[in-house]
PDB file of C-alpha atoms in Angstrom:
ATOM      1  CA  MET K 234     -32.731  10.927  -5.038  1.00 50.00           C
ATOM      2  CA  LYS K 235     -29.980  13.142  -4.721  1.00 46.00           C
ATOM      3  CA  GLY K 236     -27.443  10.310  -4.573  1.00 48.00           C
ATOM      4  CA  LEU K 237     -28.858   9.013  -7.801  1.00 45.00           C
ATOM      5  CA  LEU K 238     -28.300  12.440  -9.338  1.00 46.00           C
ATOM      6  CA  LEU K 239     -24.882  12.641  -8.238  1.00 44.00           C
ATOM      7  CA  LEU K 240     -24.125   9.167  -9.814  1.00 45.00           C
ATOM      8  CA  CYS K 241     -25.764  10.077 -13.050  1.00 48.00           C
ATOM      9  CA  LEU K 242     -23.709  13.450 -13.190  1.00 46.00           C
ATOM     10  CA  LEU K 243     -20.267  11.611 -12.160  1.00 43.00           C
ATOM     11  CA  PRO K 244     -19.571  10.346 -15.552  1.00 43.00           C
ATOM     12  CA  LEU K 245     -20.182  13.591 -16.835  1.00 43.00           C
ATOM     13  CA  PHE K 246     -17.676  15.295 -14.537  1.00 43.00           C
ATOM     14  CA  GLY K 247     -15.298  12.538 -15.076  1.00 41.00           C
ATOM     15  CA  GLY K 248     -15.301  13.032 -18.774  1.00 40.00           C
ATOM     16  CA  GLN K 249     -14.602  16.617 -18.720  1.00 40.00           C
ATOM     17  CA  ARG K 250     -11.953  16.096 -16.374  1.00 39.00           C
ATOM     18  CA  SER K 251     -10.142  13.610 -18.405  1.00 50.00           C
ATOM     19  CA  SER K 252     -10.327  15.868 -21.695  1.00 67.00           C
ATOM     20  CA  ALA K 253      -8.565  18.693 -19.821  1.00 84.00           C
ATOM     21  CA  CYS K 254      -4.935  19.402 -20.604  1.00 89.00           C
ATOM     22  CA  PRO K 255      -2.696  18.425 -17.784  1.00 89.00           C
ATOM     23  CA  HIS K 256      -1.050  21.161 -15.646  1.00 85.00           C
ATOM     24  CA  LEU K 257       2.106  22.544 -16.975  1.00 87.00           C
ATOM     25  CA  CYS K 258       1.873  20.774 -20.545  1.00 93.00           C
ATOM     26  CA  SER K 259       0.433  22.034 -23.608  1.00 94.00           C
ATOM     27  CA  CYS K 260      -2.076  20.187 -25.930  1.00 93.00           C
ATOM     28  CA  HIS K 261      -2.886  20.174 -29.401  1.00 92.00           C
ATOM     29  CA  GLY K 262      -5.292  17.652 -30.668  1.00 89.00           C
ATOM     30  CA  GLY K 263      -3.978  14.371 -29.323  1.00 93.00           C
ATOM     31  CA  GLN K 264      -0.429  15.624 -28.790  1.00 94.00           C
ATOM     32  CA  VAL K 265       0.534  16.284 -25.131  1.00 95.00           C
ATOM     33  CA  ASP K 266       3.913  17.978 -24.754  1.00 96.00           C
ATOM     34  CA  CYS K 267       5.245  18.043 -21.373  1.00 95.00           C
ATOM     35  CA  SER K 268       8.842  18.269 -22.372  1.00 95.00           C
ATOM     36  CA  SER K 269      11.531  20.671 -20.984  1.00 95.00           C
ATOM     37  CA  ARG K 270       9.355  21.563 -18.003  1.00 95.00           C
ATOM     38  CA  SER K 271      11.772  20.238 -15.280  1.00 95.00           C
ATOM     39  CA  LEU K 272       9.091  17.973 -14.149  1.00 95.00           C
ATOM     40  CA  THR K 273      10.099  15.432 -11.591  1.00 95.00           C
ATOM     41  CA  SER K 274       8.477  12.069 -10.869  1.00 93.00           C
ATOM     42  CA  SER K 275       6.439  13.613  -8.056  1.00 93.00           C
ATOM     43  CA  SER K 276       5.392  16.657 -10.272  1.00 93.00           C
ATOM     44  CA  LEU K 277       4.486  14.662 -13.291  1.00 94.00           C
ATOM     45  CA  PRO K 278       0.603  14.788 -14.036  1.00 92.00           C
ATOM     46  CA  THR K 279      -1.088  11.773 -12.470  1.00 90.00           C
ATOM     47  CA  SER K 280      -3.098  11.234 -15.725  1.00 90.00           C
ATOM     48  CA  PHE K 281      -3.341  12.144 -19.262  1.00 92.00           C
ATOM     49  CA  THR K 282      -6.143  12.540 -21.456  1.00 88.00           C
ATOM     50  CA  ALA K 283      -7.708   9.353 -22.697  1.00 86.00           C
ATOM     51  CA  GLY K 284      -7.340  10.371 -26.449  1.00 90.00           C
ATOM     52  CA  THR K 285      -3.551  11.050 -26.226  1.00 93.00           C
ATOM     53  CA  THR K 286      -1.776   9.799 -29.441  1.00 93.00           C
ATOM     54  CA  SER K 287       1.712  11.484 -28.820  1.00 93.00           C
ATOM     55  CA  LEU K 288       3.200  12.221 -25.581  1.00 94.00           C
ATOM     56  CA  PHE K 289       6.226  14.438 -24.964  1.00 95.00           C
ATOM     57  CA  LEU K 290       7.987  13.633 -21.596  1.00 95.00           C
ATOM     58  CA  HIS K 291      11.734  14.238 -22.789  1.00 95.00           C
ATOM     59  CA  ASN K 292      14.299  16.644 -21.354  1.00 96.00           C
ATOM     60  CA  ASN K 293      13.008  16.728 -17.615  1.00 96.00           C
ATOM     61  CA  LEU K 294      14.185  15.383 -14.293  1.00 97.00           C
ATOM     62  CA  LEU K 295      11.993  11.936 -14.198  1.00 96.00           C
ATOM     63  CA  THR K 296      13.822   9.270 -12.231  1.00 95.00           C
ATOM     64  CA  HIS K 297      10.929   6.770 -12.673  1.00 94.00           C
ATOM     65  CA  LEU K 298       7.208   6.683 -13.903  1.00 93.00           C
ATOM     66  CA  PRO K 299       4.334   5.936 -11.467  1.00 92.00           C
ATOM     67  CA  ASN K 300       2.928   2.615 -11.987  1.00 93.00           C
ATOM     68  CA  GLY K 301       0.179   2.219 -14.383  1.00 92.00           C
ATOM     69  CA  LEU K 302       0.538   5.993 -15.490  1.00 92.00           C
ATOM     70  CA  LEU K 303       0.470   4.944 -19.320  1.00 92.00           C
ATOM     71  CA  ASP K 304      -1.789   1.825 -19.228  1.00 91.00           C
ATOM     72  CA  ASP K 305      -5.010   3.488 -20.097  1.00 90.00           C
ATOM     73  CA  LEU K 306      -3.380   5.491 -23.079  1.00 90.00           C
ATOM     74  CA  THR K 307      -4.991   3.102 -25.755  1.00 89.00           C
ATOM     75  CA  SER K 308      -4.758   5.534 -28.402  1.00 91.00           C
ATOM     76  CA  LEU K 309      -0.918   6.215 -27.674  1.00 89.00           C
ATOM     77  CA  ARG K 310       1.216   5.944 -31.129  1.00 90.00           C
ATOM     78  CA  SER K 311       4.482   7.757 -30.065  1.00 89.00           C
ATOM     79  CA  VAL K 312       6.206   8.651 -26.755  1.00 92.00           C
ATOM     80  CA  SER K 313       9.496  10.464 -26.070  1.00 93.00           C
ATOM     81  CA  LEU K 314      11.349   9.691 -22.838  1.00 93.00           C
ATOM     82  CA  HIS K 315      14.845  10.606 -23.677  1.00 93.00           C
ATOM     83  CA  GLY K 316      16.843  13.325 -21.878  1.00 95.00           C
ATOM     84  CA  ASN K 317      15.765  12.058 -18.209  1.00 95.00           C
ATOM     85  CA  PRO K 318      18.017  10.951 -15.284  1.00 96.00           C
ATOM     86  CA  TRP K 319      16.526   7.523 -14.871  1.00 95.00           C
ATOM     87  CA  GLU K 320      17.468   5.622 -11.634  1.00 93.00           C
ATOM     88  CA  CYS K 321      17.404   1.763 -12.514  1.00 91.00           C
ATOM     89  CA  ASP K 322      16.472   0.606  -9.334  1.00 90.00           C
ATOM     90  CA  CYS K 323      13.116  -1.087  -8.177  1.00 88.00           C
ATOM     91  CA  GLY K 324      11.322   1.953  -9.416  1.00 90.00           C
ATOM     92  CA  VAL K 325      12.124   1.408 -13.072  1.00 92.00           C
ATOM     93  CA  LEU K 326      10.359  -1.938 -13.213  1.00 91.00           C
ATOM     94  CA  TYR K 327       7.190  -0.387 -14.379  1.00 93.00           C
ATOM     95  CA  LEU K 328       8.873   1.533 -17.132  1.00 93.00           C
ATOM     96  CA  ARG K 329      10.708  -1.494 -17.921  1.00 92.00           C
ATOM     97  CA  ALA K 330       7.777  -3.455 -18.430  1.00 92.00           C
ATOM     98  CA  TRP K 331       5.687  -0.952 -20.318  1.00 92.00           C
ATOM     99  CA  LEU K 332       8.852  -0.575 -22.578  1.00 91.00           C
ATOM    100  CA  LEU K 333       8.916  -4.309 -23.201  1.00 90.00           C
ATOM    101  CA  ARG K 334       5.119  -4.383 -24.460  1.00 89.00           C
ATOM    102  CA  GLN K 335       5.558  -1.774 -26.993  1.00 85.00           C
ATOM    103  CA  PRO K 336       6.430  -2.740 -30.672  1.00 84.00           C
ATOM    104  CA  ILE K 337       9.912  -1.850 -31.874  1.00 77.00           C
ATOM    105  CA  SER K 338       8.712   0.542 -34.395  1.00 72.00           C
ATOM    106  CA  LEU K 339       7.473   2.848 -31.810  1.00 72.00           C
ATOM    107  CA  LYS K 340      10.875   3.606 -30.683  1.00 77.00           C
ATOM    108  CA  SER K 341       9.898   4.555 -27.126  1.00 77.00           C
ATOM    109  CA  HIS K 342      12.985   3.113 -25.697  1.00 80.00           C
ATOM    110  CA  LEU K 343      15.600   5.258 -27.643  1.00 84.00           C
ATOM    111  CA  GLY K 344      17.430   7.396 -25.166  1.00 88.00           C
ATOM    112  CA  VAL K 345      15.992   5.733 -22.274  1.00 93.00           C
ATOM    113  CA  ASN K 346      19.344   5.100 -20.567  1.00 93.00           C
ATOM    114  CA  CYS K 347      20.053   4.618 -16.854  1.00 94.00           C
ATOM    115  CA  SER K 348      21.578   7.461 -15.012  1.00 93.00           C
ATOM    116  CA  SER K 349      22.313   5.406 -11.677  1.00 90.00           C
ATOM    117  CA  PRO K 350      23.481   3.151 -10.261  1.00 89.00           C
ATOM    118  CA  PRO K 351      26.875   3.578 -11.267  1.00 90.00           C
ATOM    119  CA  GLY K 352      27.015  -0.335 -12.466  1.00 88.00           C
ATOM    120  CA  LEU K 353      24.152   0.536 -14.906  1.00 90.00           C
ATOM    121  CA  ARG K 354      24.895   3.801 -16.158  1.00 93.00           C
ATOM    122  CA  GLY K 355      24.429   4.588 -19.752  1.00 93.00           C
ATOM    123  CA  ARG K 356      22.458   1.132 -20.312  1.00 93.00           C
ATOM    124  CA  LEU K 357      19.081   1.180 -22.213  1.00 92.00           C
ATOM    125  CA  VAL K 358      16.440   0.659 -19.729  1.00 92.00           C
ATOM    126  CA  VAL K 359      14.429  -1.822 -21.907  1.00 90.00           C
ATOM    127  CA  TYR K 360      17.624  -4.088 -22.267  1.00 91.00           C
ATOM    128  CA  LEU K 361      18.051  -4.711 -18.554  1.00 91.00           C
ATOM    129  CA  THR K 362      17.535  -8.166 -17.137  1.00 89.00           C
ATOM    130  CA  GLU K 363      15.482  -8.638 -14.377  1.00 85.00           C
ATOM    131  CA  LYS K 364      18.357  -9.820 -12.418  1.00 87.00           C
ATOM    132  CA  GLU K 365      20.153  -6.516 -12.758  1.00 86.00           C
ATOM    133  CA  VAL K 366      17.356  -4.603 -11.699  1.00 84.00           C
ATOM    134  CA  LEU K 367      16.805  -6.807  -8.478  1.00 83.00           C
ATOM    135  CA  GLU K 368      20.509  -6.605  -7.835  1.00 82.00           C
ATOM    136  CA  SER K 369      20.168  -2.676  -8.092  1.00 73.00           C
ATOM    137  CA  CYS K 370      17.242  -2.983  -5.664  1.00 76.00           C
ATOM    138  CA  HIS K 371      19.466  -4.969  -3.125  1.00 62.00           C
ATOM    139  CA  TYR K 372      22.021  -2.357  -3.381  1.00 53.00           C
ATOM    140  CA  TRP K 373      19.535   0.302  -2.385  1.00 49.00           C
ATOM    141  CA  TYR K 374      18.300  -1.669   0.343  1.00 50.00           C
ATOM    142  CA  CYS K 375      21.587  -2.202   1.726  1.00 45.00           C
ATOM    143  CA  ASP K 376      22.221   1.499   1.817  1.00 50.00           C
ATOM    144  CA  LEU K 377      18.671   1.658   3.670  1.00 51.00           C
ATOM    145  CA  ALA K 378      19.745  -0.899   5.891  1.00 48.00           C
ATOM    146  CA  LEU K 379      23.013   0.809   6.829  1.00 45.00           C
ATOM    147  CA  ALA K 380      21.331   3.865   7.239  1.00 59.00           C
ATOM    148  CA  SER K 381      18.728   2.529   9.661  1.00 64.00           C
ATOM    149  CA  GLN K 382      21.398   0.824  11.645  1.00 61.00           C
ATOM    150  CA  VAL K 383      23.276   4.178  12.128  1.00 61.00           C
ATOM    151  CA  CYS K 384      20.206   5.887  13.110  1.00 75.00           C
ATOM    152  CA  LEU K 385      19.590   2.876  15.450  1.00 73.00           C
ATOM    153  CA  PHE K 386      22.972   3.519  16.996  1.00 70.00           C
ATOM    154  CA  VAL K 387      22.835   6.924  17.364  1.00 82.00           C
ATOM    155  CA  PHE K 388      19.457   6.505  19.108  1.00 81.00           C
ATOM    156  CA  VAL K 389      20.952   3.938  21.516  1.00 80.00           C
ATOM    157  CA  VAL K 390      23.760   6.462  22.421  1.00 81.00           C
ATOM    158  CA  VAL K 391      21.326   9.345  23.003  1.00 86.00           C
ATOM    159  CA  GLN K 392      19.222   7.044  25.276  1.00 87.00           C
ATOM    160  CA  ALA K 393      22.194   5.821  27.172  1.00 85.00           C
ATOM    161  CA  ALA K 394      23.134   9.335  27.769  1.00 86.00           C
ATOM    162  CA  LEU K 395      19.941  10.475  28.966  1.00 86.00           C
ATOM    163  CA  LEU K 396      19.951   7.670  31.305  1.00 86.00           C
ATOM    164  CA  VAL K 397      23.320   8.146  32.723  1.00 87.00           C
ATOM    165  CA  ALA K 398      22.059  11.893  33.214  1.00 88.00           C
ATOM    166  CA  LEU K 399      19.074  10.916  34.931  1.00 86.00           C
ATOM    167  CA  ILE K 400      20.890   8.570  37.414  1.00 90.00           C
ATOM    168  CA  VAL K 401      23.456  11.204  38.167  1.00 87.00           C
ATOM    169  CA  PHE K 402      20.548  13.883  38.760  1.00 84.00           C
ATOM    170  CA  LEU K 403      18.796  11.342  41.137  1.00 87.00           C
ATOM    171  CA  ARG K 404      21.954  10.760  43.170  1.00 86.00           C
ATOM    172  CA  ARG K 405      22.554  14.348  43.368  1.00 86.00           C
ATOM    173  CA  PHE K 406      18.851  14.760  44.562  1.00 84.00           C
ATOM    174  CA  GLU K 407      19.259  11.918  47.028  1.00 84.00           C
ATOM    175  CA  ARG K 408      22.405  13.574  48.407  1.00 84.00           C
ATOM    176  CA  LEU K 409      20.852  16.813  48.781  1.00 83.00           C
ATOM    177  CA  PHE K 410      17.982  15.367  50.407  1.00 83.00           C
ATOM    178  CA  LYS K 411      19.812  13.504  52.908  1.00 82.00           C
ATOM    179  CA  GLU K 412      21.729  16.739  53.619  1.00 82.00           C
ATOM    180  CA  ALA K 413      18.889  18.680  54.134  1.00 82.00           C
ATOM    181  CA  ARG K 414      17.027  16.024  56.477  1.00 81.00           C
ATOM    182  CA  ARG K 415      20.606  15.820  58.634  1.00 80.00           C
ATOM    183  CA  THR K 416      20.296  19.699  58.959  1.00 80.00           C
ATOM    184  CA  SER K 417      16.747  19.834  59.609  1.00 77.00           C
ATOM    185  CA  GLU K 418      17.348  16.979  62.393  1.00 74.00           C
ATOM    186  CA  GLU K 419      20.345  18.709  63.896  1.00 71.00           C
ATOM    187  CA  ASN K 420      18.387  21.902  64.069  1.00 72.00           C
ATOM    188  CA  PHE K 421      15.495  20.115  65.887  1.00 70.00           C
ATOM    189  CA  THR K 422      17.904  18.572  68.202  1.00 73.00           C
ATOM    190  CA  PHE K 423      19.635  22.085  68.967  1.00 67.00           C
ATOM    191  CA  GLY K 424      16.214  23.471  69.438  1.00 66.00           C
ATOM    192  CA  GLU K 425      15.147  20.866  71.948  1.00 67.00           C
ATOM    193  CA  GLY K 426      18.338  21.330  73.813  1.00 65.00           C
ATOM    194  CA  LEU K 427      18.070  24.955  73.958  1.00 65.00           C
ATOM    195  CA  ARG K 428      14.516  24.507  75.192  1.00 69.00           C
ATOM    196  CA  ASP K 429      15.561  22.280  78.011  1.00 65.00           C
ATOM    197  CA  ASN K 430      18.298  24.712  79.155  1.00 66.00           C
ATOM    198  CA  ILE K 431      15.958  27.433  79.166  1.00 67.00           C
ATOM    199  CA  TYR K 432      13.354  25.441  81.029  1.00 64.00           C
ATOM    200  CA  GLY K 433      16.030  24.352  83.471  1.00 64.00           C
ATOM    201  CA  SER K 434      17.155  28.062  83.985  1.00 65.00           C
ATOM    202  CA  LEU K 435      13.791  29.175  84.746  1.00 62.00           C
ATOM    203  CA  LYS K 436      13.019  26.241  87.053  1.00 63.00           C
ATOM    204  CA  ASP K 437      16.337  27.121  89.063  1.00 64.00           C
ATOM    205  CA  GLY K 438      15.357  30.549  89.095  1.00 63.00           C
ATOM    206  CA  SER K 439      11.881  30.143  90.355  1.00 59.00           C
ATOM    207  CA  ILE K 440      13.239  27.752  93.189  1.00 56.00           C
TER     208      ILE K 440
END
């Protein structure tokens, strides 16, 4: 019974949640203004109200949009995305695909220019070819591969240094052990000889 009650109340709570204005944004009717808030792609709201008609995201620090962020906004009529440092690598594929689906009259693509990589700087995202985007992805992957190789090299060097230190320590320990053993044997031999001498002296004296 409790489970059924929770299932019945879930749509109600979900509806209240979707009608709330996103954090760090201001809302007026169907307009959601998130502009000039220094928002990054990680601090951007994860969802917007279902009835959003105008969305302002300009003049922030956005480098890409999370996949599917704008797909459920069926009432959307205008979006402003200019003034952001868009990175035209693999992360821009969703934004590019979304812009291509929008009518030219919406003008969402205006001012959506690549900030990086250098070869695509200043280009409109909507006019990038798939080949250009994939090449930028390969460029990014090459940098990642190089960084991985450097980290692997450093790891191998550190492991080799530790192995050398361990070998030196074991050899030193072995040498100390042999010296201690030899000293112990010498002391034992000396003690045995001293005891024999004392025993011999006592024996001679008793005679």
